[in-house]
Tab-separated table of C-alpha atoms and ligand atoms in Angstrom:
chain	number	residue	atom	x	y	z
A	164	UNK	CA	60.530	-33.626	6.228
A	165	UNK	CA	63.704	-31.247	5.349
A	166	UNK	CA	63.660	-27.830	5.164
A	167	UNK	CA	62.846	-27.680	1.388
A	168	UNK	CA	59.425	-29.901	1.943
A	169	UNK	CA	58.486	-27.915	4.876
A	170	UNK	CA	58.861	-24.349	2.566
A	171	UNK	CA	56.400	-26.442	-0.179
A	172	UNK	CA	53.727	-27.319	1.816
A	173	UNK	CA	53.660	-24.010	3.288
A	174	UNK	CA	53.805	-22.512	-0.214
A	175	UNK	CA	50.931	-24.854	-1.167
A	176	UNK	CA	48.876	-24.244	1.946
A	177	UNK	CA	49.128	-20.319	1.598
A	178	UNK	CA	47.803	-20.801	-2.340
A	179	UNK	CA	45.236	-22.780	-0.767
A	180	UNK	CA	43.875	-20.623	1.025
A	181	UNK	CA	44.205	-17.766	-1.477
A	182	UNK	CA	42.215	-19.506	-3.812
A	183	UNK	CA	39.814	-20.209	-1.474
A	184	UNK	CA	39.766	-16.474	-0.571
A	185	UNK	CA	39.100	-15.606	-4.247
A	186	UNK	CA	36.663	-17.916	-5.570
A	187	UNK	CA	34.467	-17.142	-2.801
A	188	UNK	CA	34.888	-13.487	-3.652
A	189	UNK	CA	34.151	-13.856	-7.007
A	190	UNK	CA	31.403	-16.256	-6.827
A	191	UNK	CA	27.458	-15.366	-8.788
A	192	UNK	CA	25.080	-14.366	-6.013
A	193	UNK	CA	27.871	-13.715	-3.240
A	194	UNK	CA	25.514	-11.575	-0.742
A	195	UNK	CA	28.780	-9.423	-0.426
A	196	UNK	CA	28.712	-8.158	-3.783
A	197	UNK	CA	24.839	-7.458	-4.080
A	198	UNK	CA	23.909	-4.224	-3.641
A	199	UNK	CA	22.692	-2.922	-0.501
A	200	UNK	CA	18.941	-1.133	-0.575
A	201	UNK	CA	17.364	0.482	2.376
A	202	UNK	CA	14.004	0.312	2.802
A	203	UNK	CA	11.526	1.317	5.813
A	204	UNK	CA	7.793	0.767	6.277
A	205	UNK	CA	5.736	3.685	7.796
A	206	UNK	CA	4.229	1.105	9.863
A	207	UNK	CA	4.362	-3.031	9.566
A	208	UNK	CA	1.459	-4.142	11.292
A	209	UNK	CA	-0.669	-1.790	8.527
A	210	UNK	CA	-2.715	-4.781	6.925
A	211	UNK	CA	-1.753	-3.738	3.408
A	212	UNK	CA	1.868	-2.730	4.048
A	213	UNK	CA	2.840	-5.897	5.935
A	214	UNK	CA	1.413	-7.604	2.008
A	215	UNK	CA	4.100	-4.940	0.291
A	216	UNK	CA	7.110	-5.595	2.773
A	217	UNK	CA	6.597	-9.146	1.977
A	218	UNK	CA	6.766	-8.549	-1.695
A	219	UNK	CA	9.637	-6.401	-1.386
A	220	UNK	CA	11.520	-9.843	0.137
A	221	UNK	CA	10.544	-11.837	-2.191
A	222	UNK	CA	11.666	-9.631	-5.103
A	223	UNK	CA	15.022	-8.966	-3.467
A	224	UNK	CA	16.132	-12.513	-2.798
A	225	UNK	CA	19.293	-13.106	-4.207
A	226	UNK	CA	18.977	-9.771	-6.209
A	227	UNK	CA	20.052	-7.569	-3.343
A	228	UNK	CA	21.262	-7.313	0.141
A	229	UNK	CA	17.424	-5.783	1.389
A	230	UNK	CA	16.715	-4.599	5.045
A	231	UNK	CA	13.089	-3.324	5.864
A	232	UNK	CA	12.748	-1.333	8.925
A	233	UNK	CA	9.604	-0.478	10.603
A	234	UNK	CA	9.054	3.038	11.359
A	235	UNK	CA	6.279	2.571	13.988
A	236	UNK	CA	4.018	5.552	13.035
A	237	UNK	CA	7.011	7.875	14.255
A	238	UNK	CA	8.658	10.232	11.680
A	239	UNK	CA	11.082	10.880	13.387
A	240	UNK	CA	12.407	7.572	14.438
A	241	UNK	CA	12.181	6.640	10.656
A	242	UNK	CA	14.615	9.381	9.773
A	243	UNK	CA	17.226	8.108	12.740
A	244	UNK	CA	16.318	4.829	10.484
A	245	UNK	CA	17.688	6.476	7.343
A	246	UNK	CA	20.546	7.374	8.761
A	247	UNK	CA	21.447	4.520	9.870
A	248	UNK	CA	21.101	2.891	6.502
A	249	UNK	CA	23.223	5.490	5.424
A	250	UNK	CA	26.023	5.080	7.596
A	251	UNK	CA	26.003	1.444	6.575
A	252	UNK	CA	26.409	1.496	3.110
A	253	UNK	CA	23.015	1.476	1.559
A	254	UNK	CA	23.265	2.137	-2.562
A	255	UNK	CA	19.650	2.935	-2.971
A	256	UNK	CA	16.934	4.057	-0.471
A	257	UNK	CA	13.530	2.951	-0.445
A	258	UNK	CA	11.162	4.514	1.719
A	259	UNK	CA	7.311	4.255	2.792
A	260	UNK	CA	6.762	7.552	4.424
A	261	UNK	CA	5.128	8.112	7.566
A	262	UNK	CA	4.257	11.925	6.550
A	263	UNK	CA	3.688	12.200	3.174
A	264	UNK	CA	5.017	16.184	4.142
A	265	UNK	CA	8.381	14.819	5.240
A	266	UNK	CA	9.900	13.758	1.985
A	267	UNK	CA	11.957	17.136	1.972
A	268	UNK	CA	13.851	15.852	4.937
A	269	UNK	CA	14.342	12.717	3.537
A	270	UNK	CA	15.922	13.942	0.311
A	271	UNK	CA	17.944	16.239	2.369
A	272	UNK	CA	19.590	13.305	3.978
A	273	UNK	CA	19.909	11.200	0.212
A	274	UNK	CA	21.071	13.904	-1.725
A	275	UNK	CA	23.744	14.864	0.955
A	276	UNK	CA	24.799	10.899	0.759
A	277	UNK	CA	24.300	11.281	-3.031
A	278	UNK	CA	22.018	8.486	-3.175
A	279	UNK	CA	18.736	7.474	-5.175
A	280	UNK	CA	15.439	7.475	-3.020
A	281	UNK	CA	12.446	5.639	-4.178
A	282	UNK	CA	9.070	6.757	-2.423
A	283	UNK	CA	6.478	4.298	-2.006
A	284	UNK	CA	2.700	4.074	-1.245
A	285	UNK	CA	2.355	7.424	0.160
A	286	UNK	CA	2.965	9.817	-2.211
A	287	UNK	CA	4.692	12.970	-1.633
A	288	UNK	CA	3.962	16.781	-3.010
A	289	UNK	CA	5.168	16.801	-6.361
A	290	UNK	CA	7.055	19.573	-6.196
A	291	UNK	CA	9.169	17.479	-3.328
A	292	UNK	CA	10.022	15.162	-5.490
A	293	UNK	CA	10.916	17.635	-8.552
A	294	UNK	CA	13.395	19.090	-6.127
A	295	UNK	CA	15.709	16.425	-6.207
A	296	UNK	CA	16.725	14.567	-9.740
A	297	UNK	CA	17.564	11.333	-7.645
A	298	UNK	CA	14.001	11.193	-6.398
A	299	UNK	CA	11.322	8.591	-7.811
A	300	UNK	CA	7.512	7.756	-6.812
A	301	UNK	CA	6.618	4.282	-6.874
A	302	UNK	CA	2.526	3.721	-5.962
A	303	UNK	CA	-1.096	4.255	-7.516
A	304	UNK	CA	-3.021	6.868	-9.128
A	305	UNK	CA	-5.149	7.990	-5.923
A	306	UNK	CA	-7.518	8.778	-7.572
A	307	UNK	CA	-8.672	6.304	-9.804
A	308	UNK	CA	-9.136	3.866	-6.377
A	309	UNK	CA	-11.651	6.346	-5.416
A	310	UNK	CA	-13.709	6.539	-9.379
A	311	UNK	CA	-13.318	2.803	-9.202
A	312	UNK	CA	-15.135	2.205	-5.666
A	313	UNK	CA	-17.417	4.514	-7.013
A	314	UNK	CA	-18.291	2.702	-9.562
A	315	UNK	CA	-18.348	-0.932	-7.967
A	316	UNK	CA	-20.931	0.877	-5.101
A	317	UNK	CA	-23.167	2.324	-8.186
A	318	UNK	CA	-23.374	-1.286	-10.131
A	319	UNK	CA	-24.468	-2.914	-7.001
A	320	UNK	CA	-26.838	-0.121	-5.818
A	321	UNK	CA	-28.628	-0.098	-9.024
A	322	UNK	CA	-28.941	-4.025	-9.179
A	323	UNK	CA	-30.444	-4.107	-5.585
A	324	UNK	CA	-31.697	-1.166	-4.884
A	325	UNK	CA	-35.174	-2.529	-4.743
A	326	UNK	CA	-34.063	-3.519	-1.113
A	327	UNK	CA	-31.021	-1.283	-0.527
A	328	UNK	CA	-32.996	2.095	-0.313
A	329	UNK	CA	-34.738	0.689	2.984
A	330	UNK	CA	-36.221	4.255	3.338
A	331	UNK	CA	-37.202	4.667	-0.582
A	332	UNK	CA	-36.103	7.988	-1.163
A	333	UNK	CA	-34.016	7.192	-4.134
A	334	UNK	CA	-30.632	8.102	-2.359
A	335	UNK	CA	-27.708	6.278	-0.810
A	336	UNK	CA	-27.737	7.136	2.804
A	337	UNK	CA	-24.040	6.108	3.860
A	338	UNK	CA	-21.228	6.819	6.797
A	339	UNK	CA	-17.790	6.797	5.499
A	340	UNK	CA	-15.096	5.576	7.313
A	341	UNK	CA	-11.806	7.432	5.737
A	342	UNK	CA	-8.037	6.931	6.291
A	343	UNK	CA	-5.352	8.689	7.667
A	344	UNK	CA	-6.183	11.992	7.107
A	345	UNK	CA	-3.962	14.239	4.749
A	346	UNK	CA	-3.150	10.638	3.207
A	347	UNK	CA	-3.501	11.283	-0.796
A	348	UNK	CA	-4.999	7.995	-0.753
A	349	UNK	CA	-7.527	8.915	1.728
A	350	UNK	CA	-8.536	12.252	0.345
A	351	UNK	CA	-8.777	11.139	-3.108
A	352	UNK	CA	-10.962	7.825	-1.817
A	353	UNK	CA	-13.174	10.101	0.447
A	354	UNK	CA	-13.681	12.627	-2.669
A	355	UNK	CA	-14.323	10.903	-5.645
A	356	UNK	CA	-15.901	7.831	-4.177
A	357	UNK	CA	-18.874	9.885	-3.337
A	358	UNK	CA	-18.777	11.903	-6.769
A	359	UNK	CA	-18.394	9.373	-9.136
A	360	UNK	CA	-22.032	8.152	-7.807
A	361	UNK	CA	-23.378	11.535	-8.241
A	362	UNK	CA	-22.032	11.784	-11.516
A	363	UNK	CA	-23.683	8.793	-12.574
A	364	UNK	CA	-26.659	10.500	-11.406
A	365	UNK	CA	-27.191	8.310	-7.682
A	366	UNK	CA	-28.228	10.633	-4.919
A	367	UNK	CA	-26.048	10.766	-1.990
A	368	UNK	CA	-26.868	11.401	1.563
A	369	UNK	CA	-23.108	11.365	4.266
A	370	UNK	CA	-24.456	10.238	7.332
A	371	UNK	CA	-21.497	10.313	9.189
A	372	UNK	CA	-17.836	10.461	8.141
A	373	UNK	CA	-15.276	10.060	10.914
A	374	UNK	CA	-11.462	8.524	10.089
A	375	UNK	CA	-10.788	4.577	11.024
A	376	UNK	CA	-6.890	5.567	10.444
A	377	UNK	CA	-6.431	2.477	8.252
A	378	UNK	CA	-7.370	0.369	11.352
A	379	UNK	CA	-9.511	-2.557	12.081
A	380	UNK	CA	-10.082	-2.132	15.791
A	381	UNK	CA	-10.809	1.471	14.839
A	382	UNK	CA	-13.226	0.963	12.282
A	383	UNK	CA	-15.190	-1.077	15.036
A	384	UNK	CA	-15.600	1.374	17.317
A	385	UNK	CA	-16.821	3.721	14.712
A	386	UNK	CA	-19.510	1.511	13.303
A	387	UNK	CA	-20.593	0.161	16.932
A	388	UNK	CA	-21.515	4.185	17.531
A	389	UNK	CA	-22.725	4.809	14.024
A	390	UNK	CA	-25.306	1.658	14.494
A	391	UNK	CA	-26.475	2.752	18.063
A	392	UNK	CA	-27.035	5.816	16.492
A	393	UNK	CA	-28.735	5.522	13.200
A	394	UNK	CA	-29.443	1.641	12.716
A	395	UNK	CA	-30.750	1.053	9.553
A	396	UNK	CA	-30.966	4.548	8.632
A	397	UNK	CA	-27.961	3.739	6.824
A	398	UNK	CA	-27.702	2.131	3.501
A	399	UNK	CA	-24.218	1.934	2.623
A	400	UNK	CA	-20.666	1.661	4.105
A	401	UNK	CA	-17.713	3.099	2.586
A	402	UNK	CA	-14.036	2.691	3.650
A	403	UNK	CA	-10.985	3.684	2.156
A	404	UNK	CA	-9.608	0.419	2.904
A	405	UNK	CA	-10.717	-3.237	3.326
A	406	UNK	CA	-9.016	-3.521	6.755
A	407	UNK	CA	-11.570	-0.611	7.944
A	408	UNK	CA	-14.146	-2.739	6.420
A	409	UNK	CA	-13.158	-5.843	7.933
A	410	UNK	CA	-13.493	-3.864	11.373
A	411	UNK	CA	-16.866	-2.327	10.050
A	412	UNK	CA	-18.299	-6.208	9.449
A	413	UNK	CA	-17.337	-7.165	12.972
A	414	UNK	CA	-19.136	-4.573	13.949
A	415	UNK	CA	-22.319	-5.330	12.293
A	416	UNK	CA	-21.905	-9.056	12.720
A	417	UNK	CA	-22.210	-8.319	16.865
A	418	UNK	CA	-25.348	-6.326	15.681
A	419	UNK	CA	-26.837	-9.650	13.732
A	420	UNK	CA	-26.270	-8.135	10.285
A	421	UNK	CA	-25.492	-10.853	8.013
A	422	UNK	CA	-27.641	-13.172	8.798
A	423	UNK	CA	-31.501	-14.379	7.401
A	424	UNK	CA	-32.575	-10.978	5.966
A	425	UNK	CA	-30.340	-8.292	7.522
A	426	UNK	CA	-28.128	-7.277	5.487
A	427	UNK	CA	-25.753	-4.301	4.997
A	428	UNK	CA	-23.262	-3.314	1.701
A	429	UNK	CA	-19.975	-2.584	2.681
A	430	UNK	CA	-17.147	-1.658	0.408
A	431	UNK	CA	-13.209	-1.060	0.655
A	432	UNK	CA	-10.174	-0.827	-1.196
A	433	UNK	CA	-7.139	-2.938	-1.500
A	434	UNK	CA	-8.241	-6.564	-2.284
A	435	UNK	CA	-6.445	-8.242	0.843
A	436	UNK	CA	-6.938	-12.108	1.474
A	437	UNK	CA	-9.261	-11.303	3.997
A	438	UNK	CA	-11.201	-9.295	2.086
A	439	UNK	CA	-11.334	-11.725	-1.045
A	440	UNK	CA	-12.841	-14.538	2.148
A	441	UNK	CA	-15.036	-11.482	3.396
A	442	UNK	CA	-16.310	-11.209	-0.276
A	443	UNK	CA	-17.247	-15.012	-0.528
A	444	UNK	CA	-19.382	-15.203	2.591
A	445	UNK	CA	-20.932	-12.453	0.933
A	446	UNK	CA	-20.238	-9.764	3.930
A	447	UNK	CA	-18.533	-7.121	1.791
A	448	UNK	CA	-19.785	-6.422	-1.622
A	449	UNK	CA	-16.562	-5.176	-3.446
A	450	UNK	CA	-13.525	-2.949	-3.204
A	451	UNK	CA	-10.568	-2.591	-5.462
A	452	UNK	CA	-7.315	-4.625	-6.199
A	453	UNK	CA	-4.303	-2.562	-4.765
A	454	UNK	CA	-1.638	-4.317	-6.198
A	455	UNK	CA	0.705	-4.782	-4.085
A	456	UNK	CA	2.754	-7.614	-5.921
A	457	UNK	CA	3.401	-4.969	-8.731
A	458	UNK	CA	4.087	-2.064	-6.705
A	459	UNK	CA	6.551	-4.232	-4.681
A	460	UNK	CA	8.404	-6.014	-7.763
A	461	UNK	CA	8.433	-2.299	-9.205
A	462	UNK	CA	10.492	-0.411	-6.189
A	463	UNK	CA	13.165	-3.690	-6.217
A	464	UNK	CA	13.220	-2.925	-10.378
A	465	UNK	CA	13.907	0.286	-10.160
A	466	UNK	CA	16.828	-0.001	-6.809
A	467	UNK	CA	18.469	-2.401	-8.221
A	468	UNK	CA	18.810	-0.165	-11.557
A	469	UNK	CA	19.708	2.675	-9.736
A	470	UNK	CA	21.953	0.741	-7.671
A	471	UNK	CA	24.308	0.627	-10.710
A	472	UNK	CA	23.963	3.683	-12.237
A	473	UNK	CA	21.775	2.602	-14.848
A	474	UNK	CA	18.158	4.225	-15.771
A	475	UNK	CA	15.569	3.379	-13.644
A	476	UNK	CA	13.542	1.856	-15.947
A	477	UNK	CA	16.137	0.138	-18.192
A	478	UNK	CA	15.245	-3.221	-18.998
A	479	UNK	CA	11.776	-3.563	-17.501
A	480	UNK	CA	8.021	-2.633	-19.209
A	481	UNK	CA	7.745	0.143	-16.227
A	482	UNK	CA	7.199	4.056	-17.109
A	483	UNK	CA	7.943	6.673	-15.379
A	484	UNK	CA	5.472	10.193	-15.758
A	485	UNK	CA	6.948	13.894	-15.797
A	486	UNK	CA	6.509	13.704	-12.574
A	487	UNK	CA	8.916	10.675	-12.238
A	488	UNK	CA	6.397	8.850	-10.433
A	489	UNK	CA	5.498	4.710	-11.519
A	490	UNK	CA	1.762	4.333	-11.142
A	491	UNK	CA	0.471	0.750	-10.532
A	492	UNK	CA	-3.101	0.579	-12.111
A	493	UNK	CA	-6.076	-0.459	-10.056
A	494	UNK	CA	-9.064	-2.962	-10.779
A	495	UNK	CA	-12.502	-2.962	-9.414
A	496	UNK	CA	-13.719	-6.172	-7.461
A	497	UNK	CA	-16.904	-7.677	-7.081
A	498	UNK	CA	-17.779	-11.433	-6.484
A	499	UNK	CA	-18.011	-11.649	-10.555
A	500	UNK	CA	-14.065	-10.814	-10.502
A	501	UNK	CA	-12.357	-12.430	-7.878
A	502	UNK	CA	-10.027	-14.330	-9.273
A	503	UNK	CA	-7.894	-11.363	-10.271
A	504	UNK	CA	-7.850	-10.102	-6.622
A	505	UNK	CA	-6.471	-13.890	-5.353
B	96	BGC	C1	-3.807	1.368	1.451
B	96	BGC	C2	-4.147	1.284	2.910
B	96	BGC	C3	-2.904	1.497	3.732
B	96	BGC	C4	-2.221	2.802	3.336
B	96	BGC	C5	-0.937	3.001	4.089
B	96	BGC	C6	-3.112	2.665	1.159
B	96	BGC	O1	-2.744	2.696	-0.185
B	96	BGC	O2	-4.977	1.251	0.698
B	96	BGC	O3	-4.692	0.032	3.239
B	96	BGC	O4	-3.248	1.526	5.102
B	96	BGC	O5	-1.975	2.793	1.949
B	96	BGC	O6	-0.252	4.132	3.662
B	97	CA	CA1	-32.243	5.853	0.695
């Protein structure tokens, strides 16, 4: 080859690879050009949150570059998380508290990066999130979880009460076994649980109340001391969450409950798989469908608006309150229902 072949094919070789260079730059779906979101759980092995971190891949795929970290209970180690994020480019951030009271330091830390932050699943003080325009709630109306349980325990009670009021006295003699305390969740469960019965007009009676902190093995340990204490002085078992009630069954299981005539209604919140199995063998009598799959698919709609600059709700059927919060609605479960939980 001469001199002047030798300059072509290097010409041609060097366009090559340019071309190469550029349509894999430019090319739909490159994960280089999707934006970046941050997100952390407060805690992944929490049986609902693991369900939401799940969602929250699935909605991202080939949407946007997501990383979910999990904070391990620790507040503090979840705000080292956020920085990291930070530091490596994040566009939006999207974070599951581990104190609902710590959102001020997280928007200190986004609004110094001048970045979006979507709070999820544990709501934070309103007036935190009014502090910062960039700030957004994505979860449930706490609330309503608590009316709804309410009102799945009072359509039960009155249908069986005949057996259920094992002492006759016309009231629902119960032990509640509550969340994370200081959880808005958990205080709004705990409260109007117990007074949408009353309002109704249904007697109550707390036995016991004593927090399971979301927990299974918790739970257990609870119930084992609540039925070597009172037996079948109670009537009724509330939790603010189905994995409490799971742990709350085991319990009574080891006791013989759920078998031949011993039986005891149990009720939680949050519609899990387990629950929805629990619910078929006829071991838990109802809770209510947190939707996870919505609240998930909501938090990626919203980043991946904010992402590039648009409105957070732009394009989708979600709405924001005044409060610039997204509120996922419940739905009461019973066996009569279950196919909207699965
Ligand atoms: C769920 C609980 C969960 C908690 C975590 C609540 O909305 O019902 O199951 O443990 O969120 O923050
Ligand atoms: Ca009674």
């Amino acid at each position: 080859m001469n001199k002047k072949g030798i300059l072509a094919l290097g010409l041609s070789t060097m366009m090559l690879f340019s071309m190469v260079g550029c349509s894999s730059g430019g090319g739909k779906g490159d994960s280089a050009e999707l934006p970046k979101i941050g997100a952390t759980v407060y805690k992944a092995d929490d049986n609902f949150i693991s369900s939401v971190a799940r969602e929250l891949k699935t909605n991202a795929e080939g949407v946007a570059e997501l990383t979910v970290d999990d904070s391990q209970n620790d507040q503090a180690k979840q705000l080292d998380q956020i920085d990291t994020m930070i530091t490596k480019g994040a566009k939006v951030l999207a974070i599951n508290l581990v104190d609902p009271k710590a959102a001020e330091s997280v928007i200190e830390k986004a609004e110094a990066a001048d970045l979006p932050v979507i709070f999820f699943n544990k709501e934070p003080d309103a007036d935190a999130l009014a502090s910062y325009d960039k700030a957004y709630y994505v979860g449930t109306d706490s609330k309503e979880s608590g009316v709804m349980q309410g009102e799945v325990i009072a359509k039960q009670w009155e249908a069986n009460k005949e057996k259920w009021d094992k002492n006759g006295d016309g009231k629902i003699q119960y032990v509640m076994i509550k969340g994370e305390p200081g959880h808005p969740d958990a205080e709004a469960r705990t409260e109007w649980s117990v007074k949408t019965l009353n309002e109704k007009g249904i007697e109550t009676e707390e036995l016991a109340i004593d927090t399971g902190m979301w927990d299974a093995a918790k739970a257990t340990e609870k119930m084992d001391a609540w039925l070597a204490k009172f037996g079948d002085k109670i009537e009724f078992v509330i939790c603010n969450n189905d994995g409490m009630a799971s742990g709350a069954v085991a319990s009574l299981e080891k006791e013989g409950y759920f078998k031949g005539d011993k039986f005891m209604p149990v009720v939680g919140v949050d519609a899990i798989p387990e629950i929805v199995t629990l619910i078929e063998e006829g071991k838990v009598t109802g809770t209510v469908l947190n939707d996870a799959k919505n609240q998930a698919k909501a938090v990626i709609d919203l980043s991946l608006n904010l992402a590039n600059g648009k409105d957070p709700v732009e394009g989708t059927d979600w709405k924001l309150d005044d409060n610039k919060a997204l509120r996922v609605s419940y739905v009461g479960i019973t066996k009569d229902n279950l196919d909207d939980a699965k």
